[in-house]
Coordinates of C-alpha atoms in Angstrom, one line a residue:
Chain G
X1 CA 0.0 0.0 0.0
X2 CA 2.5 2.5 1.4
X3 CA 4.6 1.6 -1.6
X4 CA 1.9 2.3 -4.2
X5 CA 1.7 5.6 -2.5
X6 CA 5.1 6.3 -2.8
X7 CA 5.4 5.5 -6.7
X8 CA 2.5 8.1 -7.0
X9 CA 4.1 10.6 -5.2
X10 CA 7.3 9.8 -7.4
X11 CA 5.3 9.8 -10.7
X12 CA 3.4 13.1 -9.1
X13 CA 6.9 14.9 -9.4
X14 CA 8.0 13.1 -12.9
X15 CA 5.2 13.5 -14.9
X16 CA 3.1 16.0 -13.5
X17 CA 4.7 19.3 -15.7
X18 CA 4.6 16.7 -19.2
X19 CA 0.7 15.9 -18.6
X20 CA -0.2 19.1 -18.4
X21 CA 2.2 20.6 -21.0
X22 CA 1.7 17.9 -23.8
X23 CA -2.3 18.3 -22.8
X24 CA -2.2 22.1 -23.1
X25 CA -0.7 21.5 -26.5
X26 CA -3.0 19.4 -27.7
X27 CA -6.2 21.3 -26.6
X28 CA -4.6 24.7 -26.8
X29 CA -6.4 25.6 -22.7
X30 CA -4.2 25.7 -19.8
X31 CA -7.3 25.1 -17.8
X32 CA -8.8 22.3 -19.5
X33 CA -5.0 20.8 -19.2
X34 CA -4.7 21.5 -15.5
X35 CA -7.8 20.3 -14.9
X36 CA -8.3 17.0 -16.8
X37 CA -4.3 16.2 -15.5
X38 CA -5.4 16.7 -12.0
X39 CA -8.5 14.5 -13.0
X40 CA -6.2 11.7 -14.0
X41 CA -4.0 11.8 -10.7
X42 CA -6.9 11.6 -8.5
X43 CA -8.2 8.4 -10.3
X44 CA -4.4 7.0 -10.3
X45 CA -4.9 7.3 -6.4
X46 CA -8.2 5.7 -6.8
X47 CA -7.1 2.6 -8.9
X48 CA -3.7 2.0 -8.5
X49 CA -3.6 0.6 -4.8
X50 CA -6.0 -2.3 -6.1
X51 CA -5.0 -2.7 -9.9
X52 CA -1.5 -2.1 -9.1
X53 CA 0.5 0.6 -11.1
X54 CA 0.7 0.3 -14.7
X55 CA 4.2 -0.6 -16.5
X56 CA 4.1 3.1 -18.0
X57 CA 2.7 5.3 -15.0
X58 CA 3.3 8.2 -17.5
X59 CA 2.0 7.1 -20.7
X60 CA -1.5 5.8 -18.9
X61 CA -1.6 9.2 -17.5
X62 CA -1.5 10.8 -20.3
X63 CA -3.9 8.8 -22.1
X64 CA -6.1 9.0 -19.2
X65 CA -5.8 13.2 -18.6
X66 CA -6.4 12.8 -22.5
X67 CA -10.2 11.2 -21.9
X68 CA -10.6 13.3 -19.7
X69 CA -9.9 16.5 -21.5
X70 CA -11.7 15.0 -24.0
X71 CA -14.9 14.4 -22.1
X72 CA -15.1 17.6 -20.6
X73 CA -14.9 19.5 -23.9
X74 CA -17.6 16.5 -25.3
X75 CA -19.8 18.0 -22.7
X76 CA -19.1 22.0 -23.2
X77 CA -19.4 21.5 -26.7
X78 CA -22.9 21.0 -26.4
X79 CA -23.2 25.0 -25.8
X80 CA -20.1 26.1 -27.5
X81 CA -19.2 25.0 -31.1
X82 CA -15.7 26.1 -30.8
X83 CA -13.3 22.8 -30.5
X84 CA -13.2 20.9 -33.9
X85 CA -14.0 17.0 -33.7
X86 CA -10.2 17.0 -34.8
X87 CA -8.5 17.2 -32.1
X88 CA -10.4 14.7 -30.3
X89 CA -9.2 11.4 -31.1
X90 CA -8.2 9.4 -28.2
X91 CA -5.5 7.1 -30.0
X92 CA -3.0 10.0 -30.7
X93 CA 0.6 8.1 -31.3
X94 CA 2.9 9.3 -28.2
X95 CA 5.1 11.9 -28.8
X96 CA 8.6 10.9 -29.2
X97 CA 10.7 12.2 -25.6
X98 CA 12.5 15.4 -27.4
X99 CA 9.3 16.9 -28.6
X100 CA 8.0 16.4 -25.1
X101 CA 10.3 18.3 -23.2
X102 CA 10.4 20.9 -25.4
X103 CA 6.7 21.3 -24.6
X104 CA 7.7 21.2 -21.0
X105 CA 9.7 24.5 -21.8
X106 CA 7.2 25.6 -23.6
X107 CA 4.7 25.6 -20.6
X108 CA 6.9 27.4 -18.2
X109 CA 8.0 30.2 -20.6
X110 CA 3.8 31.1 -20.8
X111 CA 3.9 30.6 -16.7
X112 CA 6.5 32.9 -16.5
X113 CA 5.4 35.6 -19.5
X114 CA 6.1 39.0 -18.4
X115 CA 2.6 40.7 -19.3
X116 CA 1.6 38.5 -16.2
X117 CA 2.2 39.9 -12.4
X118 CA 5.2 38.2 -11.2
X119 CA 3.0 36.5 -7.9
X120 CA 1.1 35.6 -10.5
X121 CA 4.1 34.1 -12.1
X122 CA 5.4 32.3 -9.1
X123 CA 1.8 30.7 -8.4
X124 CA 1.4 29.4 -12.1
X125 CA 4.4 28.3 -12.3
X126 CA 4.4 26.2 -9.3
X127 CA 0.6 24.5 -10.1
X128 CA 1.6 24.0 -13.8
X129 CA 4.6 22.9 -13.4
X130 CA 5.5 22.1 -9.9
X131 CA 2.1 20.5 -9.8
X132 CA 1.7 21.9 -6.1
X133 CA -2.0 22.0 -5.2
X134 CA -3.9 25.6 -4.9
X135 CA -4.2 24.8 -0.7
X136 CA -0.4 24.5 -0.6
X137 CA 1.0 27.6 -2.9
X138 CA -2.2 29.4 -0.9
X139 CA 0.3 28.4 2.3
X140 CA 3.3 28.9 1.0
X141 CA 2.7 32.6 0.3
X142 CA 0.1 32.6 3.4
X143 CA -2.5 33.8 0.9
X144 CA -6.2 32.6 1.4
X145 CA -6.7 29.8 -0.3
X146 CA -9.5 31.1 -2.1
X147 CA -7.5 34.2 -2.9
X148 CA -4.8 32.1 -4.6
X149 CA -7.4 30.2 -6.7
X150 CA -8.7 33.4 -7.9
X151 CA -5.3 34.5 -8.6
X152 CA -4.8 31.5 -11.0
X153 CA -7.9 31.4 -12.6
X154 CA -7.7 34.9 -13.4
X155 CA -3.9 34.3 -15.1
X156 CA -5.3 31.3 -17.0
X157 CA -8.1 33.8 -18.1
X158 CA -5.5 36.2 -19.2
X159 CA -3.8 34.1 -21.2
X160 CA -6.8 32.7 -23.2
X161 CA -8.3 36.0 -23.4
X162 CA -4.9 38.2 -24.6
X163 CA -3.4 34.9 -26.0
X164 CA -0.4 34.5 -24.4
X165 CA 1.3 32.4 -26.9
X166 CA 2.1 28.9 -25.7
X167 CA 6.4 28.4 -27.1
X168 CA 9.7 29.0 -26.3
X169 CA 10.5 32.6 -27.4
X170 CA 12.2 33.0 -30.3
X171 CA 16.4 33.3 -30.2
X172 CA 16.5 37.4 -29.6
X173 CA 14.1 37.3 -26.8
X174 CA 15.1 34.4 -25.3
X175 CA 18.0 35.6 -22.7
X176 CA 15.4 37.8 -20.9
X177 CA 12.8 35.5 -21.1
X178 CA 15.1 33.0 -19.3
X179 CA 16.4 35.3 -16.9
X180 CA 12.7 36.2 -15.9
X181 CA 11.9 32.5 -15.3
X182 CA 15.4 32.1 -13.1
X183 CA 13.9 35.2 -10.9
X184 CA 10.7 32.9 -10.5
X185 CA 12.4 30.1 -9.6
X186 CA 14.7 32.3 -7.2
X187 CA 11.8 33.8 -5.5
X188 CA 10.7 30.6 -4.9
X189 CA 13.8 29.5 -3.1
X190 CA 14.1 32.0 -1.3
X191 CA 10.8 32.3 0.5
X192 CA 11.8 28.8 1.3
X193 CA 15.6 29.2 2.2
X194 CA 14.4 32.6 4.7
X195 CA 10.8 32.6 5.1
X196 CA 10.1 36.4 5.2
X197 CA 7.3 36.4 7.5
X198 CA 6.8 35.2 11.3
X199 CA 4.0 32.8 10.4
X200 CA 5.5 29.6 8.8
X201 CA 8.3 28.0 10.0
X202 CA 12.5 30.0 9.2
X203 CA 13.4 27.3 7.0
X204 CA 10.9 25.8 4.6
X205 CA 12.5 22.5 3.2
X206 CA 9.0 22.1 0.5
X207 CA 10.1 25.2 -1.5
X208 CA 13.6 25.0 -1.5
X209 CA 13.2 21.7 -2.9
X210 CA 10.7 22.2 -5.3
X211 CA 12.7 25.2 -6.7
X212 CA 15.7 22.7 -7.1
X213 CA 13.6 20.5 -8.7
X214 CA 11.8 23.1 -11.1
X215 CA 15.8 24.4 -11.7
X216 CA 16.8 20.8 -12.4
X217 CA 14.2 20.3 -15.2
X218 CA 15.1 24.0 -16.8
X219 CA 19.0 22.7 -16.4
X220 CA 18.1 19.3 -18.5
X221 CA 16.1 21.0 -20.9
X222 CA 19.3 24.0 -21.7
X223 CA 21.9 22.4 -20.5
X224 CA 24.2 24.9 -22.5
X225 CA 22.6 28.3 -20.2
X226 CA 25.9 29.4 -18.0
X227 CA 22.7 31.1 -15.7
X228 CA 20.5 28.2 -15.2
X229 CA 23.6 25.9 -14.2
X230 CA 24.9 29.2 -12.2
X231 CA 21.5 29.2 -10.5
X232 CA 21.5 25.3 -9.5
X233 CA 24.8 25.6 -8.3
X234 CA 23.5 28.2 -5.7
X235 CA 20.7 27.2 -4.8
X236 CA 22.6 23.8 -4.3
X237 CA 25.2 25.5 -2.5
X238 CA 23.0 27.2 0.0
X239 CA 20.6 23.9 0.3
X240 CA 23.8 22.0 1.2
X241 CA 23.6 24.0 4.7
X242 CA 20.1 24.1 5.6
X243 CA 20.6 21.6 8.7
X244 CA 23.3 23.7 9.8
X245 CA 21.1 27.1 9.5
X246 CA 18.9 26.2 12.6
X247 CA 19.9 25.2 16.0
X248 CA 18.0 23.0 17.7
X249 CA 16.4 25.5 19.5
X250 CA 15.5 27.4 16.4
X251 CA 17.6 30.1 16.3
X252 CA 19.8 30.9 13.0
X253 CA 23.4 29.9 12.7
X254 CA 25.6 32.4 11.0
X255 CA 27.7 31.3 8.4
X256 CA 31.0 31.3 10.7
X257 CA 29.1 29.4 13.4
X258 CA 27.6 26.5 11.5
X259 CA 28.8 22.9 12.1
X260 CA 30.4 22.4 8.7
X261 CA 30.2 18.5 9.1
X262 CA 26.8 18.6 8.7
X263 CA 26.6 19.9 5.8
X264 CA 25.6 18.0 2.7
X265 CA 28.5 17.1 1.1
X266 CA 27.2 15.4 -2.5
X267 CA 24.9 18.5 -3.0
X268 CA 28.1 20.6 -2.6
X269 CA 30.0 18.5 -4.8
X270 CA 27.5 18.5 -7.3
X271 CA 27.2 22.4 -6.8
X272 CA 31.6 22.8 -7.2
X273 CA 31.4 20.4 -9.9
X274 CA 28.8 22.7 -11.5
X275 CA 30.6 26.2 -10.8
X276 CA 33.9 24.5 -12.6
X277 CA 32.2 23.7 -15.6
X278 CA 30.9 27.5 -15.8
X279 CA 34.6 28.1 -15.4
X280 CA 35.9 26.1 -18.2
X281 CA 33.2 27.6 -20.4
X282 CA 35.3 30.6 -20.5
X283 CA 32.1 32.7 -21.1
X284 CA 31.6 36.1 -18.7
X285 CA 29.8 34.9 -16.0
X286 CA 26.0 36.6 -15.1
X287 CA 24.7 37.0 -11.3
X288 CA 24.1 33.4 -10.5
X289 CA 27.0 32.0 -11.9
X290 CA 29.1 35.1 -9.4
X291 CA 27.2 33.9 -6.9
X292 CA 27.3 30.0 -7.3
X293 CA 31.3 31.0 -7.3
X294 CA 31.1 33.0 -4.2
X295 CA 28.9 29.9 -2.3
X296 CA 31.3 27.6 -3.9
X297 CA 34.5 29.6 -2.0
X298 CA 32.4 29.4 1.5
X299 CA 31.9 25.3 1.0
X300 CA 35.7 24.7 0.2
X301 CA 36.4 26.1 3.9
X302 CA 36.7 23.2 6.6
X303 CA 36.6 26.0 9.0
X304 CA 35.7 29.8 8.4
X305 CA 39.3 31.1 9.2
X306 CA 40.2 28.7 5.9
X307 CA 38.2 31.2 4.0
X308 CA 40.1 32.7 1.6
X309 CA 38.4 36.5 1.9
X310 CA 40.4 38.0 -1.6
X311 CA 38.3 35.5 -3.8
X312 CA 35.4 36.7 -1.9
X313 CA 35.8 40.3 -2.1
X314 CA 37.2 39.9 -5.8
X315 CA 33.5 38.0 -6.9
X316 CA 31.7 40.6 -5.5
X317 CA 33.8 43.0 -6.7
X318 CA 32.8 41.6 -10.5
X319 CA 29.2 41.4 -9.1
X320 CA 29.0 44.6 -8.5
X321 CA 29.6 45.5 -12.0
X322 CA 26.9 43.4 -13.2
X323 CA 24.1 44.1 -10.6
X324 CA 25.3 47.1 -9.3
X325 CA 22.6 47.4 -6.4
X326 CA 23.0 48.4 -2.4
X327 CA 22.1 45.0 -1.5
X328 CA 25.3 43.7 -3.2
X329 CA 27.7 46.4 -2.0
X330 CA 26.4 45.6 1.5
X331 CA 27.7 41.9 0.9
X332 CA 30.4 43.1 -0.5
X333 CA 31.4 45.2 2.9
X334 CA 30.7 42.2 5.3
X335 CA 33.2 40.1 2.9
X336 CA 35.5 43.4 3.2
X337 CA 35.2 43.5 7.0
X338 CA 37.0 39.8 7.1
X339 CA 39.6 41.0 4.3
X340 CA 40.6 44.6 6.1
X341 CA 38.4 45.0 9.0
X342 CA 35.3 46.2 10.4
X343 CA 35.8 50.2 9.9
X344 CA 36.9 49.9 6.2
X345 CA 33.5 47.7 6.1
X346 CA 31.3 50.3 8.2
X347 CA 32.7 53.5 5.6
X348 CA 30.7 51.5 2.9
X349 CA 27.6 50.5 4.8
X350 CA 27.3 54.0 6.3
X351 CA 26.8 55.1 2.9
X352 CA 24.3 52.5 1.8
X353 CA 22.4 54.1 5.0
X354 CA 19.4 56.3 2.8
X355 CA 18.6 53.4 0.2
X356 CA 18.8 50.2 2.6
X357 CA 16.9 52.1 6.4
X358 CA 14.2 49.9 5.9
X359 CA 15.9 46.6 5.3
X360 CA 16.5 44.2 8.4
X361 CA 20.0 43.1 7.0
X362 CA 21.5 46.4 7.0
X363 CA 21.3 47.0 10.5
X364 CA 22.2 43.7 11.2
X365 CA 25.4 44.1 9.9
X366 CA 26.0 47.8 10.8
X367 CA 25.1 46.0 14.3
X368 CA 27.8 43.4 13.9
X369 CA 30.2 45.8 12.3
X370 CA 29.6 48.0 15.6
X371 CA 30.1 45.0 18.0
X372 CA 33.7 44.0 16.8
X373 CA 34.7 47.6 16.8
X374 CA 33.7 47.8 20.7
X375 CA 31.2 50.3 20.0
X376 CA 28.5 48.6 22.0
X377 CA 26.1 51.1 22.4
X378 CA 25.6 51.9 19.0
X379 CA 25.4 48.3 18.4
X380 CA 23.1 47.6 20.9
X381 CA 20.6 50.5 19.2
X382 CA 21.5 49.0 15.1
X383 CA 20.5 45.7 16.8
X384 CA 17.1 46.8 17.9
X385 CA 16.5 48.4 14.3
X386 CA 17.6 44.8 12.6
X387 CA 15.1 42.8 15.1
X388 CA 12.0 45.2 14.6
X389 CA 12.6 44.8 11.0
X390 CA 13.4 41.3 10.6
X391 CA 10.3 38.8 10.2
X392 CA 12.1 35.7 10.4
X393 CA 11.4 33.7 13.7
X394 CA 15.3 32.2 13.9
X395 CA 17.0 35.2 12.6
X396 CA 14.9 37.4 14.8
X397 CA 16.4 34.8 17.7
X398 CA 20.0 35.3 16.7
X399 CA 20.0 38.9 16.9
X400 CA 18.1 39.1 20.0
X401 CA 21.0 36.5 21.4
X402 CA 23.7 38.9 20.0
X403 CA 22.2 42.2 21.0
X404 CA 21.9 40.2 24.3
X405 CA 25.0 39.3 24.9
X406 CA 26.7 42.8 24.4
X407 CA 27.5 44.3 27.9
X408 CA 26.3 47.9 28.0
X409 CA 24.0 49.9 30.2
X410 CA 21.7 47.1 32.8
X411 CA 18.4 46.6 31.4
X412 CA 15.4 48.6 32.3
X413 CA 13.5 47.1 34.7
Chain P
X1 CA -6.7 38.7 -32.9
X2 CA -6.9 42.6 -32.6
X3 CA -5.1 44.1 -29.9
X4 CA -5.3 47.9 -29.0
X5 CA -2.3 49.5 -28.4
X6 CA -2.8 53.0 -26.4
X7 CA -0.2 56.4 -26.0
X8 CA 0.2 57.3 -23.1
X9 CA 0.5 61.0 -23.1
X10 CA 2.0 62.7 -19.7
X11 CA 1.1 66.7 -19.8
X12 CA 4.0 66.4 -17.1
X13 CA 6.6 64.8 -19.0
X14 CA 8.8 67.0 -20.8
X15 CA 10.5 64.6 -22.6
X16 CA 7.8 63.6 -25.1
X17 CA 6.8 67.4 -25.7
X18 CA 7.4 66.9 -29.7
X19 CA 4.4 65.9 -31.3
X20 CA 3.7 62.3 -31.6
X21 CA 2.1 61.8 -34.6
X22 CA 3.0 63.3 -37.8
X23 CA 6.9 62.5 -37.1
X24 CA 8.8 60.9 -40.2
X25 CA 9.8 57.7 -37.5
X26 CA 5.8 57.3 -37.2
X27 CA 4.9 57.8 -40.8
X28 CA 7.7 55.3 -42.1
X29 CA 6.3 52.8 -39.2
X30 CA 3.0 52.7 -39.6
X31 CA 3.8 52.7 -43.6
X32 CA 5.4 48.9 -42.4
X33 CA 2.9 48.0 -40.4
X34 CA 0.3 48.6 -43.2
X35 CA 2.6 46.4 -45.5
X36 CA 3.1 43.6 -43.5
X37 CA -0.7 43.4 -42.6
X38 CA -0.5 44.3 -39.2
X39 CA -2.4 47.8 -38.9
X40 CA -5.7 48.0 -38.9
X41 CA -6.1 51.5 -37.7
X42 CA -4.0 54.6 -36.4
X43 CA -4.5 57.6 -35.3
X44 CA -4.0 60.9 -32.9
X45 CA -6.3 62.0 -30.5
X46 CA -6.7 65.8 -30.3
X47 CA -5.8 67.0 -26.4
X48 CA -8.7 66.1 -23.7
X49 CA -9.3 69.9 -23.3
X50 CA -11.0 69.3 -26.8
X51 CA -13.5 66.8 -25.3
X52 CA -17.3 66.7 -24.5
X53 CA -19.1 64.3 -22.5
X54 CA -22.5 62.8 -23.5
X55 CA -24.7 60.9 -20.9
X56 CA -28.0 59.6 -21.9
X57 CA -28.9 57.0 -19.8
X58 CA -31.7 59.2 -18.7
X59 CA -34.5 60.9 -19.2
X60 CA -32.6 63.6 -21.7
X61 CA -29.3 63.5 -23.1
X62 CA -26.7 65.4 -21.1
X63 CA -23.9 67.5 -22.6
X64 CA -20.9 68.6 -20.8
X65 CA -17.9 69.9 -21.4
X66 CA -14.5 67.0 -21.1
X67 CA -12.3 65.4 -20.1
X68 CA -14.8 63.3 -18.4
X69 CA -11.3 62.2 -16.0
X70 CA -8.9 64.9 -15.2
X71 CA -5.8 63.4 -14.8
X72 CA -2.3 64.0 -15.8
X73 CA -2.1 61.0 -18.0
X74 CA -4.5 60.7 -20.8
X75 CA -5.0 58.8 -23.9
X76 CA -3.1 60.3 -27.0
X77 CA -3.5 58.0 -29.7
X78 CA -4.1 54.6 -30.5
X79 CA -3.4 51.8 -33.1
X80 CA -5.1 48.7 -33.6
X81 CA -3.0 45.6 -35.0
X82 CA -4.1 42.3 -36.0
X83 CA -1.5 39.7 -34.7
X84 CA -1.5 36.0 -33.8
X85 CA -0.7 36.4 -30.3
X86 CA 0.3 38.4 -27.6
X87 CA 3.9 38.2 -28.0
X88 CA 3.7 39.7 -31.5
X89 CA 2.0 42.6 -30.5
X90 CA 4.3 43.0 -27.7
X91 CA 7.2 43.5 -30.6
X92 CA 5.1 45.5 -32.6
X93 CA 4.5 48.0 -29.4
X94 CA 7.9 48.2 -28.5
X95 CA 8.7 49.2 -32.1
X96 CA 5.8 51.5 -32.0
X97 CA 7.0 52.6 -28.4
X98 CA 10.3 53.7 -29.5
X99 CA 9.2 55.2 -32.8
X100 CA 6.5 57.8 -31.2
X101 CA 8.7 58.0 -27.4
X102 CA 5.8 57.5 -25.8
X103 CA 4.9 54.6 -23.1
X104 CA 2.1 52.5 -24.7
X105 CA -0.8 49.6 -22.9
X106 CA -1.6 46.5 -25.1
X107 CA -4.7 45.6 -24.3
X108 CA -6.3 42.0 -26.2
X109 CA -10.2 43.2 -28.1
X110 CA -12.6 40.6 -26.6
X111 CA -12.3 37.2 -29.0
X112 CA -16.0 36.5 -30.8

């Protein structure tokens, strides 16, 4: 039994995106796809504990999402004259694999099309392709659940109704259509990697998993992208230390504090092995790929004084010219601060000061910056900033714990 | 599929003071559109200080004097292009975006 309901959940995650994609080809609806592939799941739940699971889970999902698609329009056309007999024969030849994932593509490329919002983006994306149910993306983004299910009927609406084109886009456009789905993909991780709000628990494994996975398929499908492997490498990178993020009694572990042996060592292997082919490509690397590098220098340390600080400093300095933002120059100064200390660092965060007040990590590290100089006090009052900002449950413990320990003037009472 | 591309006129944007329509880039555009079957309408609005408003959805019809909105952002123009999807309007507004330096919505007509 338990078994059967394993295979599901496997075939869930293998064949869920190819259902609906070679379905939304066929039929031309993202909704009748979604719809009539979420049809055929639910009976594969039904039958397969008694019948057992068919030797081609995927092809008899297809055929059945297929009938079902097929029924549905049957019973619509009855009003609506629209949908030719044509397209309705139930003994199609399969596809040949290729074609397939190339429709796979095609489906996230019209998830992620920019004349949609990009929540909207991220919560298409993740039914259509991740396959995650309305109830979960509603929880992931602590939206009502009817609120999200608006939110993607409305999308599926606005692509019928502007016709969103369902294909890859063509050669010219296709580096900033990529880049748009990698930000997807990224804002998925990260709402899993630091949860932003108070509600859901720091570190939410389902997310930063299912943005690997989505990453993985994008990876298979252009293996020759220096961004998409850049991005895998990262998020790979930064997964590898997700046990190490939380102590046990939930508070987060900074990066010079975390028990490196628990680490995952084949997801950074796989994540190095990754950043070194981006290097033997020889091609000028974009964000990710800096990034992936920069991760990839942290996870070569055994211990944090093994860091070597110059590499650091140097990728951000090359970041920096590609994304030239204050978020990145503030990483750049805490990688600084290890390189030629904390004042050098706190000259370049001071003047980040205007553009970054309202973010939480700014005062952190002003706050940190503050601490190893032995200015306390000022510490103590960057500290408070960086914990009434921050909406992260462990991170919120950590700098409470920091600002704690600081000795300065005895507490009110 | 028709889609209706708007100009976005700004009274507050210096930038795109010169005159929209009439401009060789717009002429020689529109001229391409029209010859690879794309346009099938174009034209300048006059300013909204030019505008009446009508309602008769009562008794008698009421005449006033425009814009019916007062707001610093108001329709200039418009084309309408035929295209098979949204992405190819998107290219053609961009074009058309550059062309009469003006910030443009694409909006889909309703499919019968």
């Amino acid at each position: 039994m338990s078994d059967v309901r394993e295979t599901i959940t496997r075939v869930h995650h293998e064949e869920w995106a190819r259902v609906v994609a070679s379905l939304t080809k066929r039929f031309g609806d993202l909704d009748v796809a979604e719809e009539a592939a979420a049809e055929a799941f639910a009976t594969a739940v039904e039958r397969w504990p008694d019948v057992g699971v068919p030797p081609n889970p995927g092809a008899w999902l297809t055929t059945t999402a297929n009938r079902k698609a097929i029924d549905r329009l049957r019973r619509e056309n009855k009003r609506d004259d629209k949908h030719k007999e044509a397209q309705m024969s139930y003994d199609d030849p399969p596809e040949p694999l290729g074609v397939i994932d190339d429709e796979r593509l095609r489906l996230i490329f019209t998830c992620c099309h920019p004349a949609l919002s990009m929540e909207t983006r991220v919560a298409l994306t993740l039914r259509m392709v991740g396959g995650l149910t309305v109830p979960e993306i509603a929880r992931a983004f602590l939206v009502q659940e009817t609120a999200m299910g608006q939110r993607i009927t409305r999308a599926k609406a606005k692509i019928k109704a502007a016709r969103i084109p369902y294909r890859v886009p063509d050669t010219e456009d296709l580096p900033r259509r990529v880049s748009g789905v990698l930000t997807v993909l990224f804002i998925v991780f990260n709402e899993g990697y630091l949860a932003t709000g108070p509600d859901t628990d720091p570190v939410r494994h389902e997310l930063t998993s299912e943005a690997i996975r989505l990453t993985r398929l994008i990876r298979a499908l252009m293996p020759d992208d220096g961004e998409v492997a850049g991005l895998l490498a990262l998020m790979l990178l930064t997964e590898a230390r997700r046990t190490a993020r939380v102590s046990a009694s939930g508070e987060l572990v900074s990066l010079d504090e975390q028990d490196r042996g628990s680490w995952d060592a084949a997801m950074v292997a796989e994540g190095h092995r990754l950043v070194r082919e981006r290097l033997a490509a020889g091609v000028a690397p974009g964000r990710y790929q800096i990034l992936a590098a920069i991760n990839a220098v942290h996870t070569s340390a055994r211990d944090v004084r093994d860091t070597d600080w110059s590499q650091v400093v140097a990728l951000y300095g090359q970041l920096v010219r590609v994304d030239p933002s204050p978020i990145v120059e503030l990483n750049r100064a805490i990688a600084v601060a290890e390189l030629d200390g904390p004042e050098v660092a706190l000259a370049t965060v001071d003047r980040l000061s205007e553009k970054l007040d309202g973010y939480h990590a700014f005062h952190a590290t002003r706050a940190d910056l503050l601490r190893r100089m032995g200015q306390s006090q000022q510490a103590r009052a960057a500290y408070d900033k960086a914990i009434e900002l921050a909406g992260n449950t462990a991170e919120t413990a950590y700098l409470t714990r920091r600002r704690d320990q600081l000795a300065g003037p005895s507490k009110p009472s | 599929m028709q889609y209706l591309i708007s100009v976005l006129d700004d009274e507050s944007d210096e930038s795109t003071a010169d005159a929209a329509d009439g401009s060789g880039d717009v002429d020689a555009f529109n001229e391409r559109l029209r010859a690879d079957g794309y346009l099938v309408f174009v034209a300048g609005l006059d300013s909204p200080a030019t505008a009446a408003v009508v309602d008769n959805r009562g008794d008698a019809a009421i005449f006033t004097d425009g814009p019916y909105v007062e707001s610093k952002e108001y329709l200039g123009g418009l084309w309408i292009v035929e295209a098979p999807d949204l992405d190819v309007a998107l290219k053609l507004a961009a074009e058309a975006s550059r062309v009469c330096n003006r910030k443009l919505e694409v909006r889909p007509f309703v499919d019968e």
